[in-house]
Every structure is written in structure tokens, then in C-alpha cells.
Amino acid sequence: MTDQQNDRGREESKRILDRVSREVDSSSLLMRASDRVRRHVTAKDGEAEDAIERWGMRIGRGLGLILVVAVVIWLVLFLIRGG
């Protein structure tokens, strides 16, 4: 009887550890995604060695991000007002 209880306890422990592992992976996935976006917008992922080109990439990507946010806000307001 104690062997069955030990086996059940081990299975329960394994399920808990697997669930915790998945939760940790999902939070690290979010952190990696936000880091990737930050590196993209700040042009740290680019291959440009010229400082002017890097700043051009930063400005262009920043303006693009602002434009996307503005369009999303406009769309939400448009849908709320009933078109």
C-alpha cells in the first residue's frame, strides 16, 4: 500500500514540476519577445556599422511603431463609435 502511495506522490510531483516548467517557459518567452522588439526598434539587430544609418533605422522604426499604435487606436475608436 505504501508503494502505491509513493507512486501516486511521485506522479503528482512530476505533474506539478511539469506545470511549473511550462509556466516558466511562457514567461521567459514573453521576456524574449519584448527584448526582441526592443532590439528591433533601437536598431541593435541591424548590420549597419555607420552611425547615421543606425540612427536612420531607429527613426524609421520608431515612426513605424508610432504609426501602428495610432492606427490601432483610431480603429478601436472607430469601432466603439459605431462606424
PDB file of C-alpha atoms in Angstrom:
ATOM      1  CA  MET A   1       0.000   0.000   0.000  1.00  0.00           C
ATOM      2  CA  THR A   2       2.820   2.417   0.715  1.00  0.00           C
ATOM      3  CA  ASP A   3       4.385   1.652  -2.679  1.00  0.00           C
ATOM      4  CA  GLN A   4       1.159   2.750  -4.387  1.00  0.00           C
ATOM      5  CA  GLN A   5       1.057   5.904  -2.308  1.00  0.00           C
ATOM      6  CA  ASN A   6       4.692   6.612  -3.156  1.00  0.00           C
ATOM      7  CA  ASP A   7       3.980   6.098  -6.858  1.00  0.00           C
ATOM      8  CA  ARG A   8       0.983   8.445  -6.700  1.00  0.00           C
ATOM      9  CA  GLY A   9       3.064  11.012  -4.858  1.00  0.00           C
ATOM     10  CA  ARG A  10       5.806  10.788  -7.475  1.00  0.00           C
ATOM     11  CA  GLU A  11       3.310  11.151 -10.319  1.00  0.00           C
ATOM     12  CA  GLU A  12       1.721  14.155  -8.617  1.00  0.00           C
ATOM     13  CA  SER A  13       5.126  15.723  -8.050  1.00  0.00           C
ATOM     14  CA  LYS A  14       6.082  15.156 -11.677  1.00  0.00           C
ATOM     15  CA  ARG A  15       2.845  16.797 -12.889  1.00  0.00           C
ATOM     16  CA  ILE A  16       3.449  19.800 -10.649  1.00  0.00           C
ATOM     17  CA  LEU A  17       7.046  20.172 -11.808  1.00  0.00           C
ATOM     18  CA  ASP A  18       5.983  19.903 -15.466  1.00  0.00           C
ATOM     19  CA  ARG A  19       3.338  22.588 -14.971  1.00  0.00           C
ATOM     20  CA  VAL A  20       5.811  24.912 -13.247  1.00  0.00           C
ATOM     21  CA  SER A  21       8.309  24.320 -16.048  1.00  0.00           C
ATOM     22  CA  ARG A  22       5.718  25.298 -18.688  1.00  0.00           C
ATOM     23  CA  GLU A  23       4.814  28.454 -16.775  1.00  0.00           C
ATOM     24  CA  VAL A  24       8.459  29.481 -16.508  1.00  0.00           C
ATOM     25  CA  ASP A  25       8.955  28.852 -20.223  1.00  0.00           C
ATOM     26  CA  SER A  26       5.961  31.028 -21.139  1.00  0.00           C
ATOM     27  CA  SER A  27       7.179  33.957 -19.030  1.00  0.00           C
ATOM     28  CA  SER A  28      10.668  33.695 -20.495  1.00  0.00           C
ATOM     29  CA  LEU A  29       9.061  33.589 -23.942  1.00  0.00           C
ATOM     30  CA  LEU A  30       7.359  36.897 -23.223  1.00  0.00           C
ATOM     31  CA  MET A  31      10.610  38.379 -21.968  1.00  0.00           C
ATOM     32  CA  ARG A  32      12.453  37.195 -25.079  1.00  0.00           C
ATOM     33  CA  ALA A  33       9.762  38.625 -27.349  1.00  0.00           C
ATOM     34  CA  SER A  34       9.836  42.024 -25.640  1.00  0.00           C
ATOM     35  CA  ASP A  35      13.641  42.058 -25.797  1.00  0.00           C
ATOM     36  CA  ARG A  36      13.494  41.206 -29.493  1.00  0.00           C
ATOM     37  CA  VAL A  37      11.065  44.077 -30.180  1.00  0.00           C
ATOM     38  CA  ARG A  38      13.224  46.484 -28.175  1.00  0.00           C
ATOM     39  CA  ARG A  39      16.337  45.443 -30.103  1.00  0.00           C
ATOM     40  CA  HIS A  40      14.488  45.836 -33.409  1.00  0.00           C
ATOM     41  CA  VAL A  41      13.158  49.324 -32.677  1.00  0.00           C
ATOM     42  CA  THR A  42      16.505  50.557 -31.352  1.00  0.00           C
ATOM     43  CA  ALA A  43      18.253  49.055 -34.420  1.00  0.00           C
ATOM     44  CA  LYS A  44      20.605  46.918 -32.371  1.00  0.00           C
ATOM     45  CA  ASP A  45      19.715  43.948 -34.548  1.00  0.00           C
ATOM     46  CA  GLY A  46      20.800  45.708 -37.752  1.00  0.00           C
ATOM     47  CA  GLU A  47      24.086  45.159 -39.504  1.00  0.00           C
ATOM     48  CA  ALA A  48      24.696  48.839 -40.130  1.00  0.00           C
ATOM     49  CA  GLU A  49      28.113  49.966 -38.996  1.00  0.00           C
ATOM     50  CA  ASP A  50      27.561  53.590 -39.959  1.00  0.00           C
ATOM     51  CA  ALA A  51      26.155  55.723 -37.129  1.00  0.00           C
ATOM     52  CA  ILE A  52      23.972  57.764 -39.495  1.00  0.00           C
ATOM     53  CA  GLU A  53      22.455  54.616 -40.963  1.00  0.00           C
ATOM     54  CA  ARG A  54      21.765  53.257 -37.471  1.00  0.00           C
ATOM     55  CA  TRP A  55      20.023  56.488 -36.472  1.00  0.00           C
ATOM     56  CA  GLY A  56      18.012  56.388 -39.697  1.00  0.00           C
ATOM     57  CA  MET A  57      16.898  52.861 -38.869  1.00  0.00           C
ATOM     58  CA  ARG A  58      15.941  53.914 -35.336  1.00  0.00           C
ATOM     59  CA  ILE A  59      13.941  56.911 -36.564  1.00  0.00           C
ATOM     60  CA  GLY A  60      12.186  54.906 -39.269  1.00  0.00           C
ATOM     61  CA  ARG A  61      11.318  52.017 -36.978  1.00  0.00           C
ATOM     62  CA  GLY A  62      10.191  54.385 -34.217  1.00  0.00           C
ATOM     63  CA  LEU A  63       7.919  56.288 -36.610  1.00  0.00           C
ATOM     64  CA  GLY A  64       6.556  52.993 -37.890  1.00  0.00           C
ATOM     65  CA  LEU A  65       5.760  51.884 -34.349  1.00  0.00           C
ATOM     66  CA  ILE A  66       4.033  55.192 -33.598  1.00  0.00           C
ATOM     67  CA  LEU A  67       2.022  54.888 -36.822  1.00  0.00           C
ATOM     68  CA  VAL A  68       0.882  51.349 -35.972  1.00  0.00           C
ATOM     69  CA  VAL A  69      -0.202  52.411 -32.478  1.00  0.00           C
ATOM     70  CA  ALA A  70      -2.082  55.407 -33.915  1.00  0.00           C
ATOM     71  CA  VAL A  71      -3.905  53.236 -36.474  1.00  0.00           C
ATOM     72  CA  VAL A  72      -4.886  50.715 -33.792  1.00  0.00           C
ATOM     73  CA  ILE A  73      -6.222  53.492 -31.536  1.00  0.00           C
ATOM     74  CA  TRP A  74      -8.127  55.008 -34.472  1.00  0.00           C
ATOM     75  CA  LEU A  75      -9.621  51.608 -35.330  1.00  0.00           C
ATOM     76  CA  VAL A  76     -10.738  50.982 -31.748  1.00  0.00           C
ATOM     77  CA  LEU A  77     -12.335  54.426 -31.516  1.00  0.00           C
ATOM     78  CA  PHE A  78     -13.998  53.925 -34.899  1.00  0.00           C
ATOM     79  CA  LEU A  79     -15.478  50.612 -33.802  1.00  0.00           C
ATOM     80  CA  ILE A  80     -16.627  51.996 -30.440  1.00  0.00           C
ATOM     81  CA  ARG A  81     -18.467  54.916 -32.084  1.00  0.00           C
ATOM     82  CA  GLY A  82     -20.289  52.529 -34.376  1.00  0.00           C
ATOM     83  CA  GLY A  83     -18.618  53.458 -37.639  1.00  0.00           C
TER      84      GLY A  83
END
